[in-house]
Amino acid sequence: MPGGDEPRSYYVGVDVGTGSVRAALVDQRGALLAFADQPINQWEPQFNHHEQSSEDIWAACCIVSKKVVQGVNLHQIRGLGFDATCSLVVLDKQFRPLPVNHEGDSHRNIIMWLDHRAASQVHRINETKHSVLQYVGGVMSVEMQAPKLLWLKENLRETCWDKAGHFFDLPDFLSWKATGVTARSLCSLVCKWTYSAEKGWDDSFWKMVGLEDLVTDNYSKIGNQVLPPGASLGSGLTPEAAKDLGLPPGIAVAASLIDAHAGGLGVIGADVKGHGLACEGQPVTSRLAVICGTSSCHMGISKNPIFVPGVWGPYFSAMVPGFWLNEGGQSVTGKLIDHMVQGHAAFPELQAKATARRQSVYAYLNSHLDLIKKAQPVGFLTVDLHVWPDFHGNRSPLADLTLKGMVTGLKLSQDLDDLAILYLATVQAIAFGTRLIIEAMESAGHSISTLFLCGGLSKNPLFVQMHADITGMPVVLSQEVESVLVGAAILGACASGDFASVQEAMAKMSKVGKVVFPRHEDKRYYDKKYQVFLKLVEHQKEYAAIMKGD
Ligand SMILES: Nc1ncnc2c1ncn2[C@@H]1O[C@H](COP(=O)(O)OP(=O)(O)O)[C@@H](O)[C@H]1O
Ligand SMILES: O=C(CO)[C@H](O)[C@H](O)COP(=O)(O)O
């Protein structure tokens, strides 16, 4: 709870990640005064089907919002902003949840972003070679909304498609729930639904892919009113939502952002003076925001559109107004680390030891690696252990959902040392994936000198140092660890009218915390490991070709 020298205005930011909902009370200088989180349910009824519940998520939003404003003078709360994963929410014409599953369970009315059920649909969409695909890196991802809509039409026609009244991106569902306004954010429509900030919807695309019914309806089910992120919605927070969230009715509610984009706003505009960074005095386009949670998203902006094969975008004004955005990404990063660690035979031992020391398993693993590295740099422990991290396909820059994970260098050992080194190799593989994305962006015209990391994985010092060492770039961490929430609060602040523009709010509310520099003396080692990394995928493709041959 804030005390003493209280600033005048507060904003509430709500961030719906994959695994939990978080809220924060943030002041106009970007300081986080209160934080709360609440886990949310996920269902995986079959392999590659991932579902959630919009009612469950809204209930979690209400819990965390009430917690962060406890004891606060509600008159000082001026705005509310939401960000969320880009999952697909389905409601009927009366705004009731509809099932997205064969079981007919309408509680599970969200197809999550990482759901890959629509592989055949996205393949057909890509075969059309329609011109809108130029704006998603040349290849549409199975994680976007058009293939998921087509899957619903082809598989759940009677129970879902014919009854549906509203298909929302999750960030837009939340702003609708808070205000009753069905307008969509330009961010979600441009990034995940093929909408163009300049030309609007392209009828020919929807007709060509077999979703002409959306055109006939004048896009009323997917959005025909579009607002820039941070714009104030309707008459603000409705009395009903205000009661649910524990906030004053009528406060400004902003058009939302996808979570990665909120993270981008929370970090990319900070004043870096005095930190010895190459991006000081340079345009903001030399910065790359990397939002690392369940997945990692690499957000780079430019004044003119840059087409990067295999990297989403260019999207105009989808994150920072007036700038084009390219969004690289890795579909599973935090989730992959959790998977590797939790699936290892030594995990129960790790858990017991970490609990005894009251540490997270990651803090324990990091200190264990420090013990076993002896005199050498910790990264050198993986000289003969290499990982290819695409256990859930490659989002960027290879844009290939069929790719799989690889590990080479396994031994018979299953002890804690073995687990720690496998964890390290996984963290390194994710950082090599970032390097590959940066190289693709740079060869298409971006010029990046500095990384700005946020999200759950940025709390892991090993993950941060490996990103610095392997990309050769300094990594900036924000003063506020929960910078995605600062991004959400920036939206609320803009909607309240307290800042004239998103850029002004970004400059005042995002602040540099720590800077982690690369260890250039280790470069040769990582260059060699990167060569192996690239060979892994080359070999994987060769194996697939051999197995396909006669
Ligand atoms: N304190 C921590 N130390 C190391 N890793 C962490 C920590 N907290 C979270 N993580 C990692 O971050 C991931 C979740 O990040 P988060 O931003 O909360 O995800 P999401 O927004 O997708 O819900 C987890 O998979 C975990 O690997
Ligand atoms: O596609 C995305 C952004 O465009 C994100 O990867 C997706 O929304 C999941 O985010 P997170 O890893 O933070 O849960």
XYZ file of C-alpha atoms and ligand atoms in Angstrom:
591
model
C 0.000 0.000 0.000
C 1.373 3.451 -0.821
C 2.232 5.704 2.079
C 4.027 8.919 3.029
C 4.634 11.237 0.141
C 1.783 9.954 -2.040
C 1.713 10.820 -5.722
C -1.682 11.984 -6.930
C -2.673 9.477 -9.566
C -2.709 5.704 -9.723
C -3.441 3.284 -12.529
C -4.340 -0.372 -12.335
C -2.684 -2.711 -14.817
C -3.960 -6.264 -15.312
C -1.782 -8.788 -17.175
C -3.255 -12.150 -18.181
C -0.345 -14.483 -18.930
C -0.520 -18.134 -19.874
C -0.211 -19.485 -16.358
C -1.529 -16.689 -14.156
C -3.242 -13.323 -13.929
C -1.293 -10.483 -12.340
C -2.378 -6.991 -11.302
C -0.475 -3.957 -10.107
C -1.188 -0.533 -8.752
C 1.202 1.827 -10.517
C 1.785 5.556 -10.050
C 2.402 8.158 -12.753
C 6.164 7.740 -12.372
C 5.858 4.044 -13.145
C 6.511 2.784 -9.607
C 4.713 -0.422 -8.685
C 3.013 0.105 -5.343
C 1.135 -3.171 -4.998
C 1.191 -6.506 -6.821
C -0.983 -9.626 -6.735
C -1.173 -12.790 -8.792
C -3.551 -15.688 -9.182
C -3.069 -18.926 -11.142
C -5.525 -19.767 -13.928
C -6.714 -23.123 -15.214
C -5.587 -24.716 -18.461
C -6.979 -27.864 -20.043
C -5.242 -30.093 -22.593
C -8.057 -32.509 -23.562
C -5.834 -33.960 -26.273
C -2.321 -33.421 -27.566
C -1.904 -29.915 -29.060
C -5.364 -28.789 -27.858
C -5.036 -26.141 -25.133
C -8.118 -24.513 -23.642
C -9.045 -22.009 -20.971
C -12.200 -20.454 -19.537
C -13.081 -16.756 -19.895
C -15.176 -16.915 -16.714
C -12.265 -18.402 -14.783
C -9.923 -15.711 -16.133
C -12.314 -12.861 -15.332
C -12.768 -14.223 -11.789
C -8.971 -14.221 -11.371
C -8.803 -10.614 -12.680
C -11.339 -9.634 -10.008
C -9.351 -11.298 -7.217
C -6.057 -9.605 -8.101
C -7.592 -6.206 -8.815
C -9.341 -6.124 -5.432
C -6.078 -7.089 -3.718
C -3.924 -4.346 -5.229
C -6.297 -1.513 -4.334
C -6.872 -2.571 -0.745
C -6.487 0.421 1.554
C -6.064 2.861 -1.328
C -8.145 6.011 -1.733
C -10.208 4.926 -4.749
C -10.584 8.526 -5.956
C -6.897 8.508 -6.823
C -7.327 5.637 -9.290
C -7.631 7.205 -12.708
C -7.373 4.423 -15.242
C -7.359 0.718 -15.946
C -5.454 -1.151 -18.652
C -5.503 -4.805 -19.655
C -3.090 -6.962 -21.575
C -3.419 -10.676 -22.248
C -2.197 -13.586 -24.309
C -3.599 -13.669 -27.826
C -5.997 -16.549 -27.156
C -9.370 -16.879 -28.946
C -12.502 -16.362 -26.802
C -15.839 -17.578 -28.178
C -19.211 -16.237 -26.995
C -22.732 -16.673 -28.343
C -25.044 -13.836 -29.435
C -26.015 -13.190 -25.805
C -22.323 -13.098 -24.793
C -22.449 -16.521 -23.115
C -19.463 -18.899 -23.397
C -19.544 -21.505 -26.166
C -17.590 -24.775 -26.155
C -14.456 -24.983 -28.297
C -14.200 -28.741 -27.741
C -15.831 -31.979 -28.860
C -16.994 -32.652 -25.286
C -19.364 -29.663 -25.479
C -17.953 -28.160 -22.276
C -18.895 -24.492 -22.650
C -16.845 -23.534 -19.602
C -13.799 -24.189 -21.818
C -14.529 -21.463 -24.384
C -10.984 -20.319 -25.161
C -8.598 -21.813 -27.699
C -5.241 -20.804 -26.257
C -2.518 -19.138 -28.325
C -0.227 -22.222 -28.110
C -2.967 -24.582 -29.357
C -1.813 -26.257 -32.581
C -5.057 -28.066 -33.513
C -5.477 -26.029 -36.703
C -2.353 -27.367 -38.469
C -4.255 -28.513 -41.554
C -6.230 -25.253 -41.723
C -3.128 -23.052 -41.534
C -1.424 -25.168 -44.181
C -4.329 -24.504 -46.567
C -4.367 -20.806 -45.680
C -0.653 -20.561 -46.484
C -1.158 -22.355 -49.774
C -3.404 -19.483 -50.943
C -0.313 -17.196 -50.934
C -2.741 -14.334 -50.326
C -1.107 -10.891 -50.097
C -2.080 -10.425 -46.407
C 0.493 -13.110 -45.621
C 3.244 -10.619 -46.492
C 2.379 -8.914 -43.206
C 2.967 -11.996 -41.035
C 6.474 -12.773 -42.252
C 5.245 -14.588 -45.366
C 3.786 -17.553 -43.463
C 0.741 -17.479 -41.193
C 1.261 -19.136 -37.818
C -1.030 -21.848 -36.510
C -1.118 -19.713 -33.354
C -3.038 -16.908 -35.128
C -6.824 -16.600 -35.218
C -7.843 -17.291 -38.848
C -6.827 -21.001 -38.776
C -8.534 -21.450 -35.406
C -11.763 -19.918 -36.737
C -11.618 -22.237 -39.731
C -11.069 -25.214 -37.426
C -14.197 -24.274 -35.455
C -16.216 -23.933 -38.638
C -15.025 -27.286 -39.965
C -15.180 -29.238 -36.707
C -17.776 -27.698 -34.379
C -20.260 -26.263 -36.852
C -23.453 -26.859 -34.894
C -22.275 -26.595 -31.315
C -20.051 -23.568 -31.765
C -19.685 -21.918 -35.181
C -23.379 -21.464 -36.021
C -24.230 -20.218 -32.529
C -21.267 -17.842 -32.175
C -21.989 -14.132 -31.873
C -18.548 -12.874 -30.871
C -14.989 -14.034 -31.410
C -12.649 -11.977 -29.246
C -8.924 -11.884 -28.808
C -8.500 -12.281 -25.032
C -7.253 -8.670 -24.465
C -10.392 -7.374 -26.229
C -12.653 -9.718 -24.278
C -11.334 -8.165 -21.069
C -11.921 -4.580 -22.187
C -15.437 -5.560 -23.346
C -16.130 -7.212 -19.999
C -15.002 -4.028 -18.196
C -16.887 -1.531 -20.356
C -19.510 -3.310 -22.473
C -17.767 -1.868 -25.552
C -17.082 -4.478 -28.249
C -14.548 -2.323 -30.137
C -11.316 -4.192 -30.795
C -7.776 -2.996 -30.243
C -5.768 -2.284 -33.365
C -3.005 -4.346 -31.732
C -4.893 -7.630 -31.655
C -6.618 -7.238 -35.026
C -3.432 -6.258 -36.864
C -1.171 -8.833 -35.230
C -3.419 -11.878 -35.108
C -6.385 -11.342 -37.441
C -4.884 -9.902 -40.718
C -6.471 -6.449 -40.261
C -4.507 -3.596 -41.818
C -4.150 -0.298 -39.937
C -4.202 1.440 -43.318
C -6.674 -0.601 -45.400
C -8.893 -2.385 -42.867
C -10.168 -5.915 -43.562
C -9.412 -7.610 -46.863
C -12.645 -9.350 -47.976
C -10.814 -11.428 -50.556
C -8.698 -13.143 -47.902
C -11.658 -14.330 -45.834
C -13.525 -15.470 -48.958
C -10.484 -17.321 -50.274
C -9.923 -19.259 -47.043
C -13.569 -20.297 -46.662
C -14.661 -17.846 -43.971
C -16.844 -15.669 -46.229
C -19.621 -15.657 -43.592
C -17.541 -13.182 -41.561
C -17.585 -10.757 -44.518
C -21.337 -11.148 -45.067
C -21.833 -10.125 -41.451
C -19.692 -7.022 -42.057
C -17.139 -8.431 -39.591
C -19.514 -7.841 -36.676
C -18.385 -11.100 -35.040
C -14.669 -10.350 -35.224
C -14.719 -6.550 -34.965
C -15.749 -3.670 -37.161
C -14.890 -0.903 -34.753
C -11.178 -0.574 -34.106
C -9.342 1.682 -31.623
C -5.663 2.365 -30.978
C -4.225 0.792 -27.797
C -4.618 3.208 -24.893
C -7.745 4.911 -26.332
C -10.495 5.396 -23.778
C -13.438 3.014 -24.206
C -17.084 4.178 -24.010
C -18.108 5.612 -20.646
C -15.379 3.773 -18.799
C -15.793 1.048 -16.202
C -19.404 -0.133 -15.891
C -20.978 -0.278 -12.402
C -21.192 -4.074 -12.635
C -17.529 -4.520 -13.604
C -16.511 -1.911 -11.012
C -18.164 -4.022 -8.326
C -16.452 -7.182 -9.622
C -13.014 -5.568 -9.734
C -13.296 -3.439 -6.574
C -12.644 -0.256 -8.547
C -14.619 3.009 -8.890
C -17.261 2.990 -11.650
C -16.644 5.308 -14.582
C -12.815 5.310 -14.432
C -11.152 5.281 -17.828
C -10.556 1.856 -19.378
C -8.090 1.580 -22.238
C -8.209 -0.341 -25.489
C -5.903 -3.255 -24.657
C -2.660 -4.788 -25.850
C -1.423 -8.333 -26.322
C 0.841 -9.212 -23.375
C 4.132 -9.120 -25.285
C 3.241 -5.696 -26.656
C 2.469 -4.385 -23.170
C 5.884 -5.670 -22.094
C 7.370 -3.782 -25.043
C 5.723 -0.526 -23.915
C 6.876 -1.167 -20.361
C 10.565 -1.345 -21.280
C 11.470 0.044 -24.687
C 11.105 3.785 -24.056
C 13.237 4.101 -20.906
C 15.820 6.867 -20.558
C 19.196 5.055 -20.729
C 21.468 8.031 -20.028
C 24.559 7.233 -18.000
C 24.534 3.451 -18.407
C 27.225 3.279 -21.100
C 24.875 1.749 -23.656
C 25.306 1.963 -27.412
C 21.611 2.835 -27.769
C 22.065 6.086 -25.792
C 21.362 9.011 -28.108
C 20.296 6.584 -30.847
C 16.755 6.129 -32.172
C 14.503 3.792 -30.208
C 14.645 1.501 -33.262
C 18.056 0.270 -32.089
C 16.365 -1.433 -29.113
C 14.821 -4.889 -29.096
C 12.315 -5.701 -26.351
C 12.326 -9.404 -25.477
C 9.356 -10.526 -23.389
C 10.166 -13.918 -21.908
C 7.455 -15.890 -20.140
C 5.919 -19.182 -21.240
C 7.062 -18.065 -24.709
C 9.526 -15.372 -25.791
C 8.569 -12.499 -28.083
C 11.149 -10.276 -29.790
C 9.692 -6.840 -30.509
C 11.642 -4.553 -32.850
C 10.288 -1.285 -34.260
C 11.107 0.767 -37.346
C 10.055 4.018 -39.008
C 9.430 2.280 -42.349
C 8.023 -1.201 -42.924
C 10.648 -3.968 -42.896
C 9.683 -7.375 -44.258
C 11.590 -10.111 -42.429
C 10.962 -13.626 -43.740
C 9.635 -15.811 -40.932
C 9.207 -12.911 -38.507
C 5.675 -11.598 -37.891
C 4.783 -8.137 -39.203
C 5.491 -5.507 -40.244
C 2.502 -4.266 -38.237
C 1.793 -0.533 -38.267
C 1.094 1.156 -34.898
C 0.467 -2.200 -33.218
C 2.747 -1.430 -30.281
C 4.287 2.064 -30.379
C 2.015 4.452 -32.331
C 3.521 5.649 -35.604
C 6.122 2.856 -35.745
C 6.102 -0.429 -37.620
C 6.584 -3.526 -35.491
C 8.301 -6.810 -36.297
C 7.623 -9.570 -33.812
C 9.939 -12.545 -33.679
C 9.163 -15.307 -31.253
C 9.846 -18.693 -29.717
C 6.663 -20.586 -28.853
C 7.973 -22.301 -25.767
C 10.799 -20.948 -23.625
C 9.740 -20.802 -19.963
C 7.525 -23.781 -20.660
C 10.450 -25.658 -22.229
C 12.760 -24.988 -19.274
C 10.030 -26.169 -16.878
C 9.466 -29.253 -19.080
C 13.153 -30.236 -19.176
C 13.697 -29.693 -15.465
C 10.458 -31.266 -14.220
C 10.790 -34.284 -16.510
C 14.298 -35.224 -15.317
C 14.807 -38.183 -12.989
C 16.627 -35.967 -10.481
C 13.742 -33.468 -10.230
C 12.319 -34.820 -6.920
C 15.796 -34.516 -5.371
C 16.140 -30.981 -6.747
C 12.751 -30.002 -5.376
C 13.532 -31.371 -1.926
C 16.902 -29.586 -1.786
C 15.500 -26.276 -3.080
C 12.627 -26.429 -0.575
C 15.048 -27.126 2.271
C 16.956 -23.978 1.306
C 13.731 -22.012 0.698
C 14.851 -21.314 -2.850
C 13.166 -21.687 -6.219
C 14.415 -24.703 -8.181
C 16.024 -22.258 -10.635
C 17.948 -20.368 -7.950
C 19.106 -23.751 -6.629
C 20.180 -24.950 -10.081
C 22.067 -21.715 -10.731
C 24.039 -22.059 -7.498
C 24.629 -25.757 -8.204
C 26.096 -24.859 -11.601
C 28.390 -22.355 -9.883
C 29.647 -25.152 -7.651
C 30.374 -27.630 -10.416
C 31.884 -25.220 -12.943
C 35.121 -24.944 -10.898
C 37.457 -22.371 -12.465
C 35.849 -22.209 -15.902
C 32.962 -19.919 -16.971
C 29.641 -21.612 -16.241
C 28.584 -21.644 -19.910
C 31.521 -23.920 -20.770
C 29.881 -26.849 -18.942
C 27.935 -27.660 -22.106
C 30.864 -28.201 -24.443
C 29.445 -31.598 -25.469
C 25.745 -31.112 -24.740
C 23.611 -29.261 -27.303
C 19.865 -28.604 -27.496
C 17.601 -27.514 -30.355
C 14.690 -25.838 -28.526
C 11.742 -26.177 -30.922
C 9.781 -28.732 -28.898
C 6.592 -26.926 -30.046
C 7.676 -26.016 -33.560
C 9.603 -22.949 -34.685
C 7.789 -19.622 -34.643
C 10.658 -17.449 -35.985
C 12.559 -17.162 -38.200
C 12.041 -20.646 -39.678
C 8.241 -20.473 -39.296
C 7.953 -24.259 -39.279
C 5.488 -25.811 -36.862
C 6.676 -29.327 -37.725
C 10.141 -28.853 -36.200
C 10.858 -30.799 -33.028
C 13.273 -30.550 -30.117
C 16.714 -32.213 -30.180
C 19.333 -33.037 -27.553
C 22.766 -34.406 -28.364
C 25.378 -35.497 -25.835
C 23.273 -37.558 -23.410
C 24.999 -39.849 -20.908
C 23.825 -42.659 -18.635
C 23.948 -40.347 -15.607
C 20.682 -39.096 -14.060
C 22.023 -37.134 -11.125
C 21.620 -33.514 -10.133
C 24.777 -32.446 -12.018
C 23.297 -33.960 -15.146
C 19.989 -32.122 -14.619
C 21.767 -28.809 -13.977
C 23.839 -29.096 -17.160
C 20.804 -30.063 -19.252
C 18.991 -27.024 -17.831
C 21.971 -24.828 -18.770
C 22.074 -26.228 -22.310
C 18.333 -25.521 -22.657
C 18.728 -21.930 -21.480
C 21.605 -21.512 -23.934
C 19.565 -23.015 -26.792
C 16.823 -20.450 -26.171
C 19.430 -17.670 -26.287
C 20.834 -19.082 -29.563
C 17.259 -18.960 -30.897
C 17.170 -15.259 -30.007
C 20.479 -14.771 -31.845
C 19.024 -16.435 -34.943
C 15.987 -14.134 -34.811
C 18.163 -11.026 -34.387
C 20.322 -12.067 -37.353
C 17.196 -12.475 -39.504
C 15.913 -9.062 -38.436
C 19.269 -7.405 -39.061
C 19.734 -8.923 -42.478
C 16.335 -7.498 -43.453
C 17.238 -3.969 -42.340
C 16.937 -3.670 -38.549
C 19.947 -2.367 -36.675
C 19.803 -3.542 -33.073
C 22.354 -2.795 -30.362
C 20.613 -3.409 -27.051
C 18.152 -5.918 -25.603
C 15.466 -4.949 -23.076
C 14.273 -8.081 -21.263
C 11.161 -8.580 -19.149
C 8.714 -11.365 -18.197
C 9.123 -14.243 -15.738
C 12.377 -15.527 -17.258
C 14.065 -12.149 -16.830
C 14.041 -12.942 -13.089
C 16.554 -15.698 -13.822
C 20.115 -14.230 -13.797
C 21.492 -17.199 -15.775
C 18.925 -16.688 -18.546
C 19.802 -12.978 -18.706
C 23.583 -13.512 -18.736
C 23.311 -16.194 -21.445
C 21.264 -13.827 -23.611
C 23.977 -11.180 -23.227
C 26.876 -13.589 -23.867
C 25.290 -15.404 -26.792
C 23.928 -12.341 -28.628
C 26.967 -10.212 -27.707
C 24.602 -7.397 -26.676
C 23.981 -5.734 -23.325
C 20.707 -6.629 -21.657
C 18.737 -3.914 -19.888
C 16.396 -4.931 -17.066
C 13.769 -2.529 -15.812
C 13.571 -1.030 -12.378
C 10.217 -2.751 -11.995
C 10.566 -6.503 -12.498
C 6.898 -6.699 -13.493
C 7.352 -4.399 -16.498
C 4.500 -6.015 -18.447
C 2.223 -4.585 -15.763
C 3.834 -1.181 -16.171
C 2.874 -1.491 -19.858
C -0.737 -2.273 -18.912
C -0.758 0.671 -16.499
C 0.632 2.934 -19.262
C -2.518 2.074 -21.224
C -4.725 3.051 -18.266
C -2.728 6.263 -17.842
C -3.206 7.164 -21.510
C -6.937 6.413 -21.381
C -7.297 8.675 -18.326
C -5.895 11.583 -20.343
C -3.035 12.137 -17.875
C -0.521 11.724 -20.696
C -0.879 13.187 -24.158
C 0.521 10.124 -25.921
C 1.726 6.573 -25.390
C 5.267 7.814 -26.118
C 5.062 10.414 -23.342
C 3.731 7.856 -20.846
C 6.447 5.358 -21.867
C 9.205 7.912 -21.362
C 7.900 8.871 -17.909
C 6.875 5.447 -16.624
C 9.526 2.987 -17.814
C 12.870 3.084 -15.971
C 16.175 1.295 -16.340
C 17.146 -0.947 -13.417
C 20.166 -3.172 -14.010
C 22.308 -3.584 -17.128
C 24.015 -6.938 -17.802
C 26.950 -6.768 -20.226
C 28.209 -9.671 -22.373
C 31.427 -11.461 -21.441
C 33.218 -10.851 -24.723
C 36.095 -13.146 -23.691
C 33.711 -16.136 -24.083
C 32.629 -15.182 -27.611
C 34.703 -17.800 -29.449
C 33.167 -20.615 -27.424
C 29.611 -19.412 -28.091
C 30.335 -18.885 -31.783
C 31.327 -22.550 -31.988
C 28.255 -23.676 -30.086
C 26.145 -21.549 -32.428
C 27.643 -23.404 -35.398
C 26.544 -26.679 -33.789
C 23.108 -25.148 -33.078
C 22.599 -24.383 -36.773
C 23.798 -27.854 -37.742
C 21.177 -29.425 -35.471
C 18.266 -28.055 -37.461
C 19.988 -28.765 -40.752
C 20.377 -32.388 -39.668
C 16.796 -32.592 -38.420
C 15.608 -31.589 -41.875
C 17.888 -34.196 -43.435
C 16.458 -36.900 -41.165
C 12.927 -35.916 -42.162
C 13.880 -36.054 -45.845
C 15.462 -39.505 -45.432
C 12.355 -40.828 -43.694
C 10.088 -39.367 -46.383
C 12.121 -40.969 -49.203
C 11.465 -44.435 -50.603
N 11.945 -16.403 -10.153
C 12.103 -17.089 -11.294
N 13.300 -17.637 -11.589
C 13.471 -18.332 -12.735
N 12.502 -18.521 -13.658
C 11.311 -17.998 -13.401
C 11.024 -17.267 -12.228
N 9.733 -16.889 -12.276
C 9.239 -17.360 -13.425
N 10.168 -18.033 -14.106
C 10.030 -18.671 -15.430
O 9.152 -17.837 -16.164
C 8.116 -18.598 -16.785
C 6.784 -17.914 -16.615
O 6.890 -16.557 -16.906
P 5.615 -15.619 -16.831
O 6.034 -14.286 -17.346
O 5.033 -15.684 -15.475
O 4.680 -16.388 -17.863
P 3.268 -16.093 -18.498
O 3.174 -14.600 -18.704
O 3.313 -16.836 -19.772
O 2.219 -16.620 -17.552
C 8.097 -19.947 -16.123
O 7.908 -20.914 -17.124
C 9.445 -20.067 -15.427
O 10.280 -20.886 -16.224
O 1.930 -14.655 -29.238
C 2.229 -13.965 -28.310
C 2.335 -12.510 -28.457
O 2.092 -12.102 -29.767
C 2.580 -14.571 -26.956
O 3.551 -15.527 -27.133
C 1.460 -15.256 -26.342
O 0.504 -14.263 -26.146
C 1.858 -15.887 -24.993
O 2.512 -15.027 -24.138
P 3.201 -15.456 -22.764
O 4.405 -16.265 -23.084
O 3.577 -14.131 -22.130
O 2.194 -16.193 -21.962
